[in-house]
XYZ file of C-alpha atoms in Angstrom:
451
model
C 94.545 26.336 49.383
C 96.651 24.692 46.288
C 96.213 26.899 43.015
C 92.899 28.223 43.609
C 94.274 31.827 43.707
C 97.011 31.455 41.387
C 94.799 33.515 39.068
C 95.898 36.711 41.073
C 97.731 39.208 39.060
C 99.005 42.076 40.272
C 100.146 43.780 36.943
C 97.048 43.560 34.884
C 95.093 46.611 33.654
C 92.866 48.049 35.639
C 89.378 49.928 34.334
C 86.541 50.614 37.384
C 83.623 50.633 35.154
C 81.895 53.211 37.850
C 84.953 55.518 37.827
C 84.462 57.886 35.270
C 81.404 59.065 36.398
C 82.562 60.468 39.607
C 85.342 62.745 40.893
C 88.396 61.353 42.848
C 88.895 64.970 44.290
C 86.764 64.535 47.482
C 88.827 65.924 49.722
C 92.002 67.738 50.372
C 93.632 64.573 50.421
C 94.350 63.467 46.804
C 93.180 60.164 45.318
C 94.225 58.839 41.824
C 92.844 56.474 39.510
C 94.984 54.108 40.738
C 93.839 54.282 44.257
C 90.177 53.348 42.660
C 91.700 50.243 40.872
C 90.122 47.121 41.499
C 92.134 43.624 41.082
C 89.688 42.438 38.990
C 88.536 45.063 36.268
C 84.399 45.395 36.487
C 82.598 46.290 33.713
C 79.974 49.306 33.977
C 76.906 48.465 36.010
C 73.866 47.394 33.496
C 70.964 47.203 35.793
C 70.166 50.809 36.136
C 67.047 52.286 34.643
C 67.746 54.664 31.776
C 69.312 58.023 32.195
C 70.036 57.074 36.173
C 73.740 56.146 35.849
C 76.066 54.611 38.845
C 76.985 58.014 40.758
C 78.638 56.612 43.839
C 82.318 56.838 44.394
C 84.303 53.409 44.092
C 84.874 54.411 48.141
C 81.144 54.404 48.682
C 80.743 51.530 46.714
C 83.406 49.374 48.786
C 82.000 50.720 52.049
C 78.572 49.191 50.911
C 79.918 45.793 49.811
C 81.817 45.724 53.419
C 78.254 46.312 55.220
C 76.298 43.874 53.100
C 78.708 41.225 53.745
C 77.879 38.117 55.372
C 81.319 38.245 57.372
C 80.511 41.616 58.835
C 77.075 40.415 59.928
C 78.855 37.341 61.666
C 80.450 40.003 63.909
C 77.624 40.280 65.782
C 77.852 36.746 67.533
C 81.659 36.938 68.079
C 82.912 38.110 71.468
C 84.264 41.556 72.301
C 84.890 41.579 76.132
C 82.151 39.352 77.107
C 80.398 36.979 75.028
C 77.338 38.175 73.072
C 75.036 36.113 75.417
C 76.243 37.926 78.322
C 73.481 40.576 79.829
C 70.876 42.285 77.433
C 73.006 44.894 75.830
C 76.503 43.486 75.302
C 78.903 45.039 72.917
C 79.827 42.626 69.949
C 82.511 42.487 67.410
C 79.992 44.139 65.455
C 78.679 46.896 67.592
C 82.719 47.715 68.311
C 83.084 47.830 64.665
C 80.421 50.330 64.281
C 81.750 52.293 67.016
C 85.223 52.733 65.724
C 83.746 53.179 61.853
C 82.102 56.230 63.306
C 85.395 57.332 65.758
C 87.527 56.724 62.408
C 85.128 58.830 60.043
C 85.103 61.659 62.491
C 88.835 61.909 62.517
C 89.585 60.853 58.914
C 87.055 63.955 57.904
C 88.682 66.500 60.535
C 92.121 65.254 58.660
C 90.675 65.820 54.952
C 90.733 62.163 54.261
C 87.913 60.446 52.292
C 85.448 59.652 55.049
C 84.052 56.377 53.436
C 87.477 54.992 53.241
C 88.216 55.591 57.231
C 84.829 54.344 57.887
C 85.325 51.066 55.522
C 88.955 50.652 57.586
C 86.890 50.708 61.123
C 84.132 48.474 59.965
C 86.753 45.776 58.532
C 89.247 45.957 61.058
C 88.073 43.111 63.105
C 86.111 41.097 60.424
C 88.814 38.389 60.322
C 87.997 37.711 64.043
C 87.154 34.264 64.664
C 84.744 32.836 67.408
C 85.931 33.835 70.757
C 88.008 36.643 69.570
C 92.030 36.972 70.654
C 91.054 33.577 72.502
C 90.137 32.063 69.345
C 93.404 33.568 67.458
C 95.644 31.746 70.036
C 93.778 28.379 69.341
C 93.899 28.547 65.629
C 97.384 29.750 65.332
C 98.517 26.598 67.288
C 96.186 24.072 65.334
C 97.005 25.721 62.001
C 100.793 25.692 62.798
C 101.591 23.227 59.803
C 99.773 25.609 57.185
C 101.159 29.061 58.613
C 99.360 29.488 61.801
C 96.516 31.955 62.181
C 96.230 35.641 62.567
C 93.043 37.702 62.867
C 94.489 40.629 60.790
C 95.928 38.363 58.038
C 92.383 36.664 57.896
C 90.590 39.998 57.342
C 92.870 40.479 54.251
C 91.769 37.074 53.198
C 88.213 37.576 53.550
C 87.984 40.659 51.871
C 90.272 39.604 48.881
C 89.357 35.949 48.733
C 86.850 34.237 50.941
C 83.631 36.566 50.927
C 81.615 35.438 47.919
C 80.807 38.354 45.818
C 82.949 39.195 42.675
C 84.103 36.102 40.650
C 85.962 36.006 37.176
C 85.159 34.125 34.205
C 86.861 30.684 35.568
C 84.930 31.041 38.813
C 87.720 32.225 40.695
C 86.753 34.339 43.902
C 88.130 37.803 44.116
C 86.033 38.317 47.511
C 84.587 41.792 47.514
C 87.142 43.313 45.065
C 87.799 46.198 46.881
C 89.645 49.277 45.534
C 93.544 49.540 46.070
C 93.038 52.464 48.580
C 90.463 50.288 50.469
C 92.433 47.017 50.703
C 95.381 49.175 51.785
C 93.367 50.928 54.539
C 92.329 47.565 56.228
C 95.856 46.501 56.476
C 97.116 47.329 60.167
C 99.953 45.066 59.709
C 101.186 45.656 55.856
C 103.774 42.456 55.841
C 103.613 38.971 55.612
C 103.948 36.270 58.295
C 107.713 35.851 56.766
C 110.414 37.914 56.083
C 112.847 37.629 53.341
C 115.626 36.683 55.550
C 113.503 33.499 56.579
C 112.390 35.008 60.107
C 108.794 35.065 61.397
C 106.617 37.810 62.774
C 104.472 37.429 65.551
C 102.043 40.138 64.177
C 101.297 40.585 60.530
C 98.624 41.109 58.287
C 98.953 38.860 55.357
C 99.562 35.140 55.263
C 102.658 33.962 53.098
C 100.220 32.565 50.231
C 98.248 36.002 50.031
C 101.168 37.975 49.142
C 99.870 38.895 45.766
C 96.776 40.454 47.457
C 99.168 42.839 49.770
C 101.410 43.671 46.708
C 98.271 45.076 44.734
C 97.144 46.888 47.945
C 100.576 48.524 48.546
C 101.642 49.353 44.900
C 102.845 52.877 45.203
C 104.522 52.686 48.914
C 108.017 53.141 49.232
C 109.331 49.319 49.020
C 110.093 47.985 52.343
C 107.823 50.500 54.011
C 105.665 49.101 56.956
C 103.857 52.479 57.456
C 100.042 52.142 56.873
C 98.346 54.751 54.590
C 96.707 57.690 56.551
C 93.191 55.822 56.740
C 94.748 52.929 58.415
C 96.597 54.869 60.951
C 93.038 56.675 61.252
C 91.574 52.998 61.978
C 94.034 51.773 64.178
C 93.736 54.936 66.541
C 89.886 54.712 66.341
C 90.121 51.532 67.543
C 92.196 52.169 70.742
C 89.841 54.910 71.485
C 86.738 52.878 71.347
C 88.486 49.849 72.741
C 89.407 51.797 75.647
C 86.431 54.166 76.628
C 83.874 51.407 75.418
C 85.275 48.740 77.161
C 85.582 50.568 80.521
C 81.998 51.366 80.049
C 80.974 48.182 79.756
C 83.352 46.801 82.679
C 81.653 49.689 85.081
C 78.047 48.682 84.184
C 78.806 44.861 84.689
C 80.119 45.977 88.313
C 83.723 44.484 87.294
C 85.637 48.399 86.956
C 85.092 51.305 89.265
C 86.538 54.636 88.292
C 86.886 55.027 92.185
C 90.422 53.397 91.656
C 91.673 56.833 90.409
C 91.635 58.103 94.026
C 93.176 54.866 95.304
C 96.670 55.743 94.950
C 98.226 52.730 96.097
C 95.960 50.493 93.522
C 96.560 53.289 90.944
C 100.369 53.241 91.125
C 100.139 49.371 90.585
C 97.622 50.296 87.530
C 100.135 52.400 86.048
C 103.095 50.128 86.426
C 101.176 47.391 84.537
C 100.116 49.915 81.904
C 103.554 50.876 80.922
C 104.623 47.458 81.120
C 102.236 46.008 78.740
C 101.672 49.127 76.571
C 104.752 51.145 76.913
C 105.247 54.812 77.990
C 106.101 55.426 81.938
C 103.987 55.086 85.112
C 104.715 58.711 85.538
C 102.924 59.420 82.447
C 99.953 57.179 83.450
C 99.762 58.884 86.783
C 99.451 62.279 85.440
C 96.677 61.187 83.189
C 94.775 59.625 86.328
C 95.434 63.325 87.530
C 93.994 64.857 84.476
C 91.050 62.272 84.457
C 89.836 63.016 87.890
C 89.694 66.776 87.131
C 86.601 66.003 84.766
C 83.216 66.460 86.209
C 81.856 63.317 84.204
C 84.655 60.956 85.590
C 83.937 62.558 89.318
C 80.362 61.302 88.852
C 80.960 57.757 87.047
C 83.549 57.038 90.151
C 79.865 56.838 92.015
C 78.006 54.698 89.220
C 74.850 53.100 89.961
C 72.769 51.730 87.516
C 69.784 54.576 87.943
C 68.375 56.613 85.144
C 70.828 59.618 86.296
C 74.047 57.102 86.845
C 73.198 55.323 83.195
C 73.119 58.855 81.422
C 76.085 60.240 83.272
C 78.043 57.130 82.410
C 76.905 57.914 78.541
C 78.205 61.745 79.089
C 81.373 60.427 80.103
C 82.001 58.161 76.915
C 80.625 61.073 74.675
C 82.780 63.356 76.446
C 86.242 61.235 76.328
C 85.432 59.740 72.689
C 85.175 63.790 71.461
C 88.062 65.021 73.612
C 90.343 62.334 71.942
C 89.078 62.841 68.442
C 89.449 66.747 68.896
C 92.833 66.498 70.241
C 93.944 63.993 67.435
C 92.639 66.222 64.571
C 94.498 69.196 65.903
C 97.823 67.521 66.501
C 97.620 65.799 63.262
C 96.717 68.749 60.920
C 99.499 71.004 62.496
C 102.054 68.351 61.723
C 100.772 67.233 58.178
C 101.261 69.675 54.758
C 98.219 71.241 53.929
C 97.853 69.239 50.753
C 99.169 65.646 50.607
C 98.086 62.246 49.706
C 97.350 58.896 51.248
C 100.595 57.565 51.354
C 102.304 60.322 53.268
C 99.716 61.757 55.800
C 100.236 60.770 59.774
C 98.093 60.462 62.498
C 99.678 62.082 65.201
C 98.509 60.824 68.786
C 99.251 63.798 71.386
C 101.079 62.324 74.075
C 98.163 63.288 76.761
C 95.676 61.616 74.925
C 98.007 58.509 74.355
C 98.509 58.194 78.203
C 94.905 58.735 79.034
C 93.849 55.555 76.188
C 96.367 53.452 77.819
C 95.536 53.910 81.282
C 91.683 53.266 80.601
C 92.816 50.031 78.242
C 94.904 48.708 81.187
C 91.578 49.190 83.329
C 89.772 47.001 80.954
C 92.715 44.417 81.080
C 93.131 44.274 84.741
C 89.411 44.055 86.043
C 87.893 42.351 83.258
C 90.442 40.263 81.040
C 92.121 38.925 83.687
C 89.770 37.988 86.188
C 89.993 34.292 87.029
C 86.215 33.655 85.753
C 87.049 34.921 82.412
C 90.494 33.071 82.223
C 88.911 29.663 82.870
C 85.752 30.348 80.311
C 88.942 30.914 77.893
C 90.244 27.491 78.701
C 87.110 25.865 77.615
C 86.913 28.188 74.513
C 90.169 26.734 73.267
C 89.369 23.378 73.973
C 85.794 23.792 72.066
C 87.653 25.091 69.028
C 89.858 22.286 69.147
C 87.150 19.539 69.173
C 85.648 21.054 66.062
C 89.211 21.238 64.517
C 89.435 17.241 65.072
C 85.855 16.822 64.149
C 86.441 18.602 60.568
C 89.767 16.714 59.843
C 88.042 13.242 60.388
C 84.999 14.168 58.587
C 86.094 16.876 55.798
C 84.583 17.625 53.133
C 81.195 16.274 53.783
C 80.974 18.220 57.213
C 82.283 21.488 55.717
C 80.003 24.335 54.391
C 79.456 23.625 50.453
C 81.944 26.745 49.738
C 84.936 25.581 51.889
C 84.165 21.642 50.904
C 85.165 22.556 47.345
C 87.985 24.283 48.209
C 88.948 21.399 50.631
C 88.620 19.203 47.474
C 90.913 21.275 45.516
C 93.583 21.593 47.842
C 96.981 20.125 46.749
C 98.199 18.835 50.237
C 97.691 18.618 53.854
C 98.714 22.075 54.399
C 96.443 23.367 52.100
C 93.479 21.442 53.370
C 94.140 22.535 57.064
C 93.922 26.344 55.737
C 90.590 25.543 54.330
C 89.372 23.951 57.961
C 91.080 27.147 59.538
C 88.981 29.357 57.326
C 85.834 27.133 57.920
C 86.191 27.496 61.795
C 87.137 31.218 61.775
C 83.684 31.921 59.516
C 81.876 30.418 62.071
C 79.639 32.314 64.618
C 80.096 31.465 68.231
C 76.495 29.789 68.154
C 77.092 28.001 65.045
C 80.810 26.719 66.508
C 79.096 25.244 69.864
C 76.678 23.614 67.292
C 79.423 21.761 65.557
C 80.982 21.430 68.703
C 77.813 19.354 70.253
C 77.827 17.465 67.085
C 81.296 16.559 67.109
C 80.856 15.149 71.026
C 77.648 13.287 70.078
C 79.826 11.370 67.073
C 82.538 11.190 69.344
C 80.492 9.614 72.290
C 78.920 6.975 69.607
C 82.228 5.745 68.603
C 83.658 5.675 72.214
């Protein structure tokens, strides 16, 4: 987007106005003044009543900033497994993020990490997702090829540090939510850029090349070249796996697309284990052993005969609670046994017990095979990508007038075609699915008018 982010400076001094009021030692893990630094120093708040200073820790303020952000609210109208309009109680990216945040907070608390940081990492982990989730990522990555493509994780960092309107400097440059270093670091699942120093390109990455200054600020203190997320980022990553595996299977069971009776169908189960090992790693034998352990649980036995009665629904909820608790407890125990009693956020490690990992992988495979790969789901994905492409073409022809005011201003400031394309990609990624459909209808009407 041209020079509109050239103001970023990773070497400037920091001074967080609220930091002097609080204690960094909130947990057995050591957090430093550098962890609480913000890219743009903020003055102490002046709106408080007399004798009522700001007592929140910087990490608590960060969490609040995410919760109150428009980007977070928009996740309510973005696809998780099925679209937000499917059924009367669907999971969306918003509800999924809340569930990941709760699991992350529980694991982080058990490990002695800062609970607000871990929860924030969970809240932000999908905030960069465009309409239609991973399917939307594929479409935008193709459409944005000339500006470096699209990646939901990189978009997360971009939203937190640039796009979300919250903190501006004196020249009017946006610093996004201006989160602390530790918070930005925790939110980076893939802490590296799209392009490597040797010119090769990563398929998965957490930072666009043009946003390198943000990543450098977040990663200050890590060993140079390290690709290991901080403890809180590792917590978020596994919390996401737990939530995805357990809750998507729950949704699939309620929708009638998944039956846990497959755990007793040994022919189908063998195919399932082979597919899971192929996609997610591990061995088929480990996944078959995981199925054997799950068959011993009374809640799994009951869920295998699920019916949407009061008893059936309550039993299914008991299953999800037991599985989440099972995986949280085992992860905390294994990680605490491995880690030093006192460590900092840069050196702690989340240990995924092999048995837990195998069970999570098996459940994820169930969701992929019986929901994601269902023919009707795949057909709908084709229509979604076509809709995004139509909106992209519309914006290219009509920008900046058709863009939201914030994006229109950035479009005008863009120095070249690639920068203008990035603004359009940012605009589309920010839309809810309802808003995207509205723009697509408008684009179709204009196209029809002009033949």
